[in-house]
C-alpha cells in the first residue's frame, strides 16, 4: 500500500466542508500565535536565568500541533511531545500555567515537580511526556486498549519525533495497535533532525508513514506547515479510529527552526534549509490564507494579535507571582487517589 500524500486545502468552502467556520479559523490562528508567543517569551525568561534546566521550543511546528489538537474530541486523550506546545494551548491549558511550569512554580501543571515541556493536564486529556522517547507512545496505545475494553468511543493520539520513531517502543506500540485495530492515531513530527542527526541517517525510506503498511494500517504524509491540511487529516484519522477503523500513521513534515534546545545553535543545519523553510513559516502562511480566503481584515488581525499579546503579558506577570512548590507536598500526586481515577478521562 503506497503512502498517501495529503492535498492542501484551497478554498474557504473546502474548509467549511471539514467543519471549520470563520470563528474556528481565527481560533486556530490565535492558538498558533499563542504557542509561538509563549515560547518566544520563554526564551527571554531562560536568558534572564528564570528557567531552571534547559528550554525547548517547537518553532515551525505550531500548525501541526494546533491542527491535531483542534481535531481531537473533548474526551480524547493524547501524549504530545517537546515540539507540541500548540496542543496544550488548543486543549485549553492556560498560558500562565505554562509559564509557571517553565519556572518550576507550584501552579504549573506538574506543580513544580518537573520543568519545561514535560507537562500535561490530565483533566484536559493530556498526559505529560517523560524524557525517554518515545516512551509515551506505548502509553497512548494502552489508553486506546482501555477505551476498547470499556467500549468507549474515545481515541488516543500518540506523538513522537522522527528520531524517536527509530526506537523499539515505536515499533512495538504500532504493531500492537495494528494487530488489535485500536482507536489510536500516531503522529510523527518529522522535523528532519533528531538533535544533530539528519533524517537520512535515521531511516532508509522516503516517508516514515510508509511504515504503516507493515503494521496493517493507513499511512499519510502531510505538510506540517499547513494547519488546515493537518486538521483535515487528523480529523479524518481520529473519526476513523473512533468508528472502529483502526489506527492511522500521520507523518507531519516540518523543519525544526531552532536548535534542539536553547544551548544548541543548530550550526549543523544547512543555512539554505532554514531559509527555505522560513519562507514556509506556518503562521505567515496561515495569515496570508486568512487574508486571501477568509477575508480577514486588518482590524480583525490587529485585534487577534493585540489580544494574544495582552494575554501573554498578563499570564507572565501572574506566573511570576506563583509560589515555589512547598517541599512538604513532595509526595502528593505520586499515587493516584480514588477521586482522581474518577475523572472522565479515567473512567
Ligand atoms: C531514549 C532516549 N534517548 C535519548 C534521549 C535524548 N534526546 C532527547 S530528544 C532527542 C532527539 C529526538 O529527536 P526526534 O525524535 O527527531 O525529535 P525532535 O527533538 O527532533 O523533535 C534525544 C536524542 C531521550 N530523550 N530518550
Tab-separated table of C-alpha atoms and ligand atoms in Angstrom:
chain	number	residue	atom	x	y	z
A	1	UNK	CA	0.000	0.000	0.000
A	2	UNK	CA	1.619	3.252	-1.132
A	3	UNK	CA	1.536	6.084	1.343
A	4	UNK	CA	-0.902	8.862	0.569
A	5	UNK	CA	0.260	12.477	0.352
A	6	UNK	CA	-2.342	14.899	1.705
A	7	UNK	CA	-3.652	17.637	-0.552
A	8	UNK	CA	-3.592	21.231	0.673
A	9	UNK	CA	-6.956	22.828	1.412
A	10	UNK	CA	-7.537	25.617	-1.053
A	11	UNK	CA	-10.777	27.473	-0.528
A	12	UNK	CA	-12.990	28.623	2.319
A	13	UNK	CA	-15.683	26.306	1.004
A	14	UNK	CA	-13.408	23.249	1.313
A	15	UNK	CA	-12.561	24.316	4.824
A	16	UNK	CA	-16.218	24.684	5.734
A	17	UNK	CA	-16.786	21.170	4.420
A	18	UNK	CA	-14.361	19.849	7.050
A	19	UNK	CA	-16.338	21.629	9.751
A	20	UNK	CA	-14.480	24.888	10.376
A	21	UNK	CA	-16.294	28.214	10.312
A	22	UNK	CA	-14.667	31.640	10.228
A	23	UNK	CA	-14.513	31.921	14.024
A	24	UNK	CA	-12.871	28.480	14.229
A	25	UNK	CA	-10.261	29.624	11.725
A	26	UNK	CA	-9.495	32.714	13.760
A	27	UNK	CA	-9.259	30.450	16.811
A	28	UNK	CA	-6.625	28.295	15.117
A	29	UNK	CA	-4.653	31.391	14.203
A	30	UNK	CA	-4.909	32.698	17.769
A	31	UNK	CA	-3.670	29.361	19.165
A	32	UNK	CA	-0.706	29.338	16.799
A	33	UNK	CA	0.257	32.876	17.773
A	34	UNK	CA	-0.144	31.996	21.445
A	35	UNK	CA	2.050	28.903	21.160
A	36	UNK	CA	4.812	30.835	19.442
A	37	UNK	CA	4.465	33.793	21.800
A	38	UNK	CA	4.793	31.561	24.850
A	39	UNK	CA	7.979	30.043	23.513
A	40	UNK	CA	9.444	33.398	22.499
A	41	UNK	CA	8.806	34.745	25.983
A	42	UNK	CA	10.138	31.505	27.457
A	43	UNK	CA	13.359	32.122	25.589
A	44	UNK	CA	13.673	35.515	27.254
A	45	UNK	CA	12.894	34.046	30.676
A	46	UNK	CA	15.613	31.482	30.089
A	47	UNK	CA	18.150	34.176	29.248
A	48	UNK	CA	17.097	36.013	32.392
A	49	UNK	CA	18.025	32.901	34.361
A	50	UNK	CA	14.430	32.296	35.425
A	51	UNK	CA	14.059	28.875	33.838
A	52	UNK	CA	15.983	26.082	35.530
A	53	UNK	CA	17.462	23.309	33.399
A	54	UNK	CA	17.081	23.546	29.662
A	55	UNK	CA	14.462	25.068	27.408
A	56	UNK	CA	12.861	23.604	24.295
A	57	UNK	CA	10.764	25.196	21.608
A	58	UNK	CA	8.639	23.972	18.724
A	59	UNK	CA	9.122	26.859	16.325
A	60	UNK	CA	7.923	25.739	12.912
A	61	UNK	CA	5.603	23.109	14.388
A	62	UNK	CA	2.760	25.384	15.502
A	63	UNK	CA	0.423	24.435	12.646
A	64	UNK	CA	0.985	20.717	13.109
A	65	UNK	CA	0.334	20.869	16.840
A	66	UNK	CA	-2.705	23.162	16.663
A	67	UNK	CA	-4.193	21.283	13.701
A	68	UNK	CA	-4.162	17.956	15.527
A	69	UNK	CA	-5.205	19.418	18.881
A	70	UNK	CA	-8.228	21.030	17.237
A	71	UNK	CA	-9.221	17.780	15.534
A	72	UNK	CA	-9.394	15.844	18.812
A	73	UNK	CA	-12.737	15.360	20.531
A	74	UNK	CA	-13.325	16.602	24.087
A	75	UNK	CA	-12.953	13.125	25.623
A	76	UNK	CA	-9.996	12.070	23.506
A	77	UNK	CA	-6.558	11.840	25.035
A	78	UNK	CA	-3.036	12.494	23.846
A	79	UNK	CA	0.616	12.425	24.737
A	80	UNK	CA	2.199	15.403	22.983
A	81	UNK	CA	5.971	15.799	22.906
A	82	UNK	CA	8.504	18.599	23.238
A	83	UNK	CA	7.551	20.338	19.969
A	84	UNK	CA	3.791	20.390	20.516
A	85	UNK	CA	3.013	23.426	22.664
A	86	UNK	CA	0.082	24.155	20.345
A	87	UNK	CA	-1.685	21.002	21.528
A	88	UNK	CA	-1.699	22.186	25.136
A	89	UNK	CA	-2.952	25.617	24.114
A	90	UNK	CA	-5.668	24.275	21.832
A	91	UNK	CA	-6.978	21.973	24.540
A	92	UNK	CA	-7.197	24.816	26.994
A	93	UNK	CA	-4.104	24.842	29.181
A	94	UNK	CA	-3.884	28.450	30.325
A	95	UNK	CA	-0.655	30.207	29.275
A	96	UNK	CA	0.084	31.458	32.800
A	97	UNK	CA	0.236	27.868	33.983
A	98	UNK	CA	2.746	27.072	31.228
A	99	UNK	CA	4.976	29.989	32.244
A	100	UNK	CA	4.688	28.754	35.836
A	101	UNK	CA	5.712	25.312	34.616
A	102	UNK	CA	8.745	26.709	32.798
A	103	UNK	CA	9.862	28.408	36.008
A	104	UNK	CA	9.227	25.363	38.214
A	105	UNK	CA	6.439	27.079	40.169
A	106	UNK	CA	3.619	25.492	42.129
A	107	UNK	CA	0.918	26.498	39.613
A	108	UNK	CA	2.459	24.698	36.646
A	109	UNK	CA	0.693	21.528	35.518
A	110	UNK	CA	3.349	19.426	37.293
A	111	UNK	CA	3.251	21.756	40.346
A	112	UNK	CA	6.972	22.370	40.145
A	113	UNK	CA	7.934	18.700	40.105
A	114	UNK	CA	9.292	18.942	36.602
A	115	UNK	CA	10.309	21.822	34.381
A	116	UNK	CA	9.941	22.892	30.787
A	117	UNK	CA	7.966	20.764	28.358
A	118	UNK	CA	7.337	17.708	30.488
A	119	UNK	CA	3.824	18.842	31.131
A	120	UNK	CA	0.272	17.700	30.692
A	121	UNK	CA	-3.083	18.388	32.294
A	122	UNK	CA	-4.878	15.066	32.642
A	123	UNK	CA	-8.175	16.902	33.194
A	124	UNK	CA	-7.860	18.073	29.590
A	125	UNK	CA	-6.931	14.601	28.371
A	126	UNK	CA	-3.234	15.378	28.044
A	127	UNK	CA	-0.646	13.149	29.643
A	128	UNK	CA	2.786	14.527	30.437
A	129	UNK	CA	5.708	13.157	28.499
A	130	UNK	CA	8.630	11.583	30.266
A	131	UNK	CA	12.107	12.256	28.951
A	132	UNK	CA	12.659	8.813	27.418
A	133	UNK	CA	11.484	8.931	23.837
A	134	UNK	CA	9.129	7.583	22.573
A	135	UNK	CA	8.062	6.043	25.884
A	136	UNK	CA	4.663	7.753	25.774
A	137	UNK	CA	3.741	6.088	22.522
A	138	UNK	CA	3.014	2.674	24.108
A	139	UNK	CA	1.237	4.547	26.920
A	140	UNK	CA	-1.156	6.074	24.381
A	141	UNK	CA	-1.674	2.633	22.854
A	142	UNK	CA	-2.519	1.346	26.337
A	143	UNK	CA	-5.108	4.096	26.743
A	144	UNK	CA	-6.618	3.105	23.394
A	145	UNK	CA	-6.771	-0.501	24.594
A	146	UNK	CA	-8.572	0.660	27.734
A	147	UNK	CA	-11.140	2.500	25.587
A	148	UNK	CA	-11.691	-0.676	23.586
A	149	UNK	CA	-12.173	-2.777	26.725
A	150	UNK	CA	-14.559	-0.227	28.235
A	151	UNK	CA	-16.405	0.169	24.941
A	152	UNK	CA	-15.878	3.935	24.989
A	153	UNK	CA	-15.841	5.847	21.727
A	154	UNK	CA	-12.654	7.682	22.537
A	155	UNK	CA	-9.390	7.994	20.674
A	156	UNK	CA	-5.787	8.331	21.829
A	157	UNK	CA	-3.214	10.359	19.922
A	158	UNK	CA	0.412	9.285	20.222
A	159	UNK	CA	3.127	11.724	19.167
A	160	UNK	CA	6.780	11.031	18.508
A	161	UNK	CA	9.663	12.585	16.592
A	162	UNK	CA	11.407	11.179	13.521
A	163	UNK	CA	14.401	10.160	15.633
A	164	UNK	CA	12.268	8.560	18.324
A	165	UNK	CA	10.363	6.655	15.634
A	166	UNK	CA	13.510	4.584	15.084
A	167	UNK	CA	13.307	3.070	18.547
A	168	UNK	CA	11.834	-0.257	19.561
A	169	UNK	CA	8.945	1.082	21.600
A	170	UNK	CA	7.585	2.845	18.485
A	171	UNK	CA	7.581	-0.465	16.624
A	172	UNK	CA	6.012	-2.382	19.494
A	173	UNK	CA	3.292	0.205	20.026
A	174	UNK	CA	2.374	0.459	16.353
A	175	UNK	CA	2.472	-3.287	15.840
A	176	UNK	CA	0.206	-3.995	18.802
A	177	UNK	CA	-2.200	-1.230	17.782
A	178	UNK	CA	-2.370	-2.626	14.248
A	179	UNK	CA	-2.989	-6.194	15.406
A	180	UNK	CA	-5.800	-5.103	17.726
A	181	UNK	CA	-7.068	-2.308	15.425
A	182	UNK	CA	-7.065	0.045	18.377
A	183	UNK	CA	-8.528	3.581	18.331
A	184	UNK	CA	-5.197	5.370	18.189
A	185	UNK	CA	-3.643	7.870	15.796
A	186	UNK	CA	0.134	8.021	15.526
A	187	UNK	CA	1.575	11.388	14.745
A	188	UNK	CA	5.226	11.570	13.749
A	189	UNK	CA	6.526	15.120	13.969
A	190	UNK	CA	9.135	14.726	11.239
A	191	UNK	CA	11.153	17.906	11.652
A	192	UNK	CA	14.039	16.360	9.703
A	193	UNK	CA	16.571	16.426	12.531
A	194	UNK	CA	16.939	14.341	15.659
A	195	UNK	CA	19.245	16.585	17.617
A	196	UNK	CA	22.115	16.764	15.060
A	197	UNK	CA	21.173	13.569	13.184
A	198	UNK	CA	19.579	14.255	9.790
A	199	UNK	CA	16.670	12.143	8.555
A	200	UNK	CA	18.730	10.127	6.080
A	201	UNK	CA	20.801	8.736	8.952
A	202	UNK	CA	17.668	7.905	10.914
A	203	UNK	CA	15.593	5.971	8.396
A	204	UNK	CA	16.203	4.427	4.986
A	205	UNK	CA	12.779	5.125	3.467
A	206	UNK	CA	11.395	8.235	1.789
A	207	UNK	CA	8.412	8.563	4.066
A	208	UNK	CA	8.148	7.448	7.666
A	209	UNK	CA	4.451	6.965	7.004
A	210	UNK	CA	5.434	4.116	4.626
A	211	UNK	CA	5.902	2.014	7.725
A	212	UNK	CA	2.165	1.969	8.374
A	213	UNK	CA	1.540	-0.679	5.721
A	214	UNK	CA	3.899	-3.021	7.597
A	215	UNK	CA	1.597	-2.711	10.591
A	216	UNK	CA	-1.569	-3.157	8.577
A	217	UNK	CA	-2.965	0.356	8.654
A	218	UNK	CA	-3.031	3.533	6.602
A	219	UNK	CA	-0.161	5.998	6.379
A	220	UNK	CA	-0.395	9.599	5.227
A	221	UNK	CA	2.187	12.339	4.770
A	222	UNK	CA	1.037	15.870	5.408
A	223	UNK	CA	2.738	19.235	5.107
A	224	UNK	CA	3.048	20.218	8.758
A	225	UNK	CA	3.215	23.910	7.904
A	226	UNK	CA	-0.377	23.820	6.610
A	227	UNK	CA	-2.693	23.937	9.601
A	228	UNK	CA	-5.782	23.224	7.526
A	229	UNK	CA	-4.358	20.148	5.800
A	230	UNK	CA	-3.149	18.831	9.152
A	231	UNK	CA	-6.578	19.443	10.679
A	232	UNK	CA	-8.354	17.609	7.880
A	233	UNK	CA	-6.057	14.576	8.001
A	234	UNK	CA	-6.096	14.400	11.795
A	235	UNK	CA	-9.875	14.714	11.892
A	236	UNK	CA	-10.284	12.014	9.290
A	237	UNK	CA	-7.930	9.656	11.129
A	238	UNK	CA	-9.440	10.352	14.555
A	239	UNK	CA	-13.017	9.799	13.366
A	240	UNK	CA	-11.983	6.649	11.518
A	241	UNK	CA	-10.398	5.319	14.718
A	242	UNK	CA	-13.484	6.279	16.715
A	243	UNK	CA	-15.718	4.327	14.347
A	244	UNK	CA	-13.635	1.171	14.680
A	245	UNK	CA	-11.484	1.641	11.566
A	246	UNK	CA	-8.218	1.187	13.465
A	247	UNK	CA	-5.063	3.287	13.620
A	248	UNK	CA	-3.556	5.727	11.120
A	249	UNK	CA	0.024	6.912	10.977
A	250	UNK	CA	0.297	10.580	10.055
A	251	UNK	CA	3.742	11.914	9.214
A	252	UNK	CA	3.802	15.674	9.510
A	253	UNK	CA	6.794	17.192	7.728
A	254	UNK	CA	8.314	20.436	9.022
A	255	UNK	CA	11.756	21.750	9.876
A	256	UNK	CA	12.868	22.267	13.460
A	257	UNK	CA	13.518	26.006	13.129
A	258	UNK	CA	15.683	26.321	16.238
A	259	UNK	CA	18.270	24.200	17.979
A	260	UNK	CA	17.415	21.036	19.816
A	261	UNK	CA	17.209	23.198	22.931
A	262	UNK	CA	18.449	26.678	23.781
A	263	UNK	CA	22.035	25.577	24.294
A	264	UNK	CA	22.237	24.377	20.671
A	265	UNK	CA	22.849	26.850	17.835
A	266	UNK	CA	21.949	24.204	15.201
A	267	UNK	CA	25.024	25.146	13.180
A	268	UNK	CA	24.915	21.655	11.637
A	269	UNK	CA	21.684	22.502	9.765
A	270	UNK	CA	22.471	23.995	6.321
A	271	UNK	CA	21.634	27.688	6.169
A	272	UNK	CA	19.717	27.215	2.903
A	273	UNK	CA	17.457	24.736	4.624
A	274	UNK	CA	16.489	27.275	7.266
A	275	UNK	CA	15.960	29.906	4.549
A	276	UNK	CA	13.755	27.630	2.513
A	277	UNK	CA	11.568	26.647	5.469
A	278	UNK	CA	11.418	30.198	6.808
A	279	UNK	CA	9.586	31.055	3.586
A	280	UNK	CA	7.027	28.412	4.571
A	281	UNK	CA	6.544	29.702	8.093
A	282	UNK	CA	3.239	28.167	9.268
A	283	UNK	CA	1.946	31.324	10.920
A	284	UNK	CA	2.702	33.619	7.992
A	285	UNK	CA	1.294	31.037	5.640
A	286	UNK	CA	-1.999	30.829	7.515
A	287	UNK	CA	-2.191	34.593	7.971
A	288	UNK	CA	-1.911	35.038	4.198
A	289	UNK	CA	-4.501	32.330	3.651
A	290	UNK	CA	-6.914	34.024	6.052
A	291	UNK	CA	-6.437	37.366	4.301
A	292	UNK	CA	-6.953	35.907	0.852
A	293	UNK	CA	-9.594	33.255	1.506
A	294	UNK	CA	-11.479	34.231	4.628
A	295	UNK	CA	-11.382	37.993	4.120
A	296	UNK	CA	-9.559	38.639	7.389
A	297	UNK	CA	-9.383	42.409	7.694
A	298	UNK	CA	-6.502	44.343	9.173
A	299	UNK	CA	-8.729	45.343	12.075
A	300	UNK	CA	-9.539	41.698	12.806
A	301	UNK	CA	-5.894	40.760	12.533
A	302	UNK	CA	-4.840	43.538	14.886
A	303	UNK	CA	-7.492	42.551	17.381
A	304	UNK	CA	-6.246	38.959	17.452
A	305	UNK	CA	-2.590	39.973	17.707
A	306	UNK	CA	-3.271	42.515	20.445
A	307	UNK	CA	-5.435	40.022	22.332
A	308	UNK	CA	-2.670	37.405	22.308
A	309	UNK	CA	-0.073	39.968	23.390
A	310	UNK	CA	-2.239	41.113	26.290
A	311	UNK	CA	-2.975	37.541	27.333
A	312	UNK	CA	0.707	36.650	27.341
A	313	UNK	CA	1.791	39.748	29.233
A	314	UNK	CA	-0.836	39.158	31.915
A	315	UNK	CA	-0.016	35.453	32.019
A	316	UNK	CA	3.663	36.101	32.539
A	317	UNK	CA	3.008	38.535	35.360
A	318	UNK	CA	0.654	36.055	37.034
A	319	UNK	CA	3.135	33.193	36.683
A	320	UNK	CA	5.923	35.257	38.252
A	321	UNK	CA	3.715	35.573	41.321
A	322	UNK	CA	3.201	31.844	41.573
A	323	UNK	CA	4.977	30.422	44.634
A	324	UNK	CA	7.691	27.825	44.663
A	325	UNK	CA	6.391	24.366	45.482
A	326	UNK	CA	6.109	23.577	49.180
A	327	UNK	CA	8.593	20.771	49.959
A	328	UNK	CA	6.048	19.156	52.260
A	329	UNK	CA	3.905	18.376	49.194
A	330	UNK	CA	6.687	16.384	47.573
A	331	UNK	CA	4.847	13.074	47.688
A	332	UNK	CA	1.486	14.496	46.592
A	333	UNK	CA	0.385	13.085	43.273
A	334	UNK	CA	2.835	10.223	43.273
A	335	UNK	CA	-0.041	7.783	43.571
A	336	UNK	CA	-3.493	8.447	42.095
A	337	UNK	CA	-6.291	8.817	44.609
A	338	UNK	CA	-9.698	7.258	44.106
A	339	UNK	CA	-11.208	10.666	43.207
A	340	UNK	CA	-8.561	11.261	40.575
A	341	UNK	CA	-9.363	7.929	38.977
A	342	UNK	CA	-12.958	9.070	38.753
A	343	UNK	CA	-12.368	11.805	36.147
A	344	UNK	CA	-13.992	11.396	32.721
A	345	UNK	CA	-10.594	10.591	31.262
A	346	UNK	CA	-10.031	7.632	33.549
A	347	UNK	CA	-13.473	6.047	33.713
B	1	LIG	C1	15.581	7.007	24.939
B	1	LIG	C2	16.159	8.383	24.787
B	1	LIG	N1	17.383	8.548	24.237
B	1	LIG	C3	17.912	9.781	24.110
B	1	LIG	C4	17.217	10.888	24.523
B	1	LIG	C5	17.829	12.275	24.410
B	1	LIG	N2	17.102	13.018	23.382
B	1	LIG	C6	16.101	13.863	23.700
B	1	LIG	S1	15.343	14.487	22.375
B	1	LIG	C7	16.404	13.691	21.314
B	1	LIG	C8	16.260	13.846	19.841
B	1	LIG	C9	14.923	13.337	19.425
B	1	LIG	O1	14.766	13.551	18.061
B	1	LIG	P1	13.328	13.441	17.406
B	1	LIG	O2	12.624	12.235	17.923
B	1	LIG	O3	13.527	13.522	15.935
B	1	LIG	O4	12.540	14.688	17.952
B	1	LIG	P2	12.944	16.249	17.826
B	1	LIG	O5	13.704	16.567	19.065
B	1	LIG	O6	13.716	16.421	16.567
B	1	LIG	O7	11.645	16.958	17.759
B	1	LIG	C10	17.308	12.917	22.017
B	1	LIG	C11	18.369	12.081	21.403
B	1	LIG	C12	15.931	10.675	25.088
B	1	LIG	N3	15.171	11.693	25.499
B	1	LIG	N4	15.419	9.429	25.193
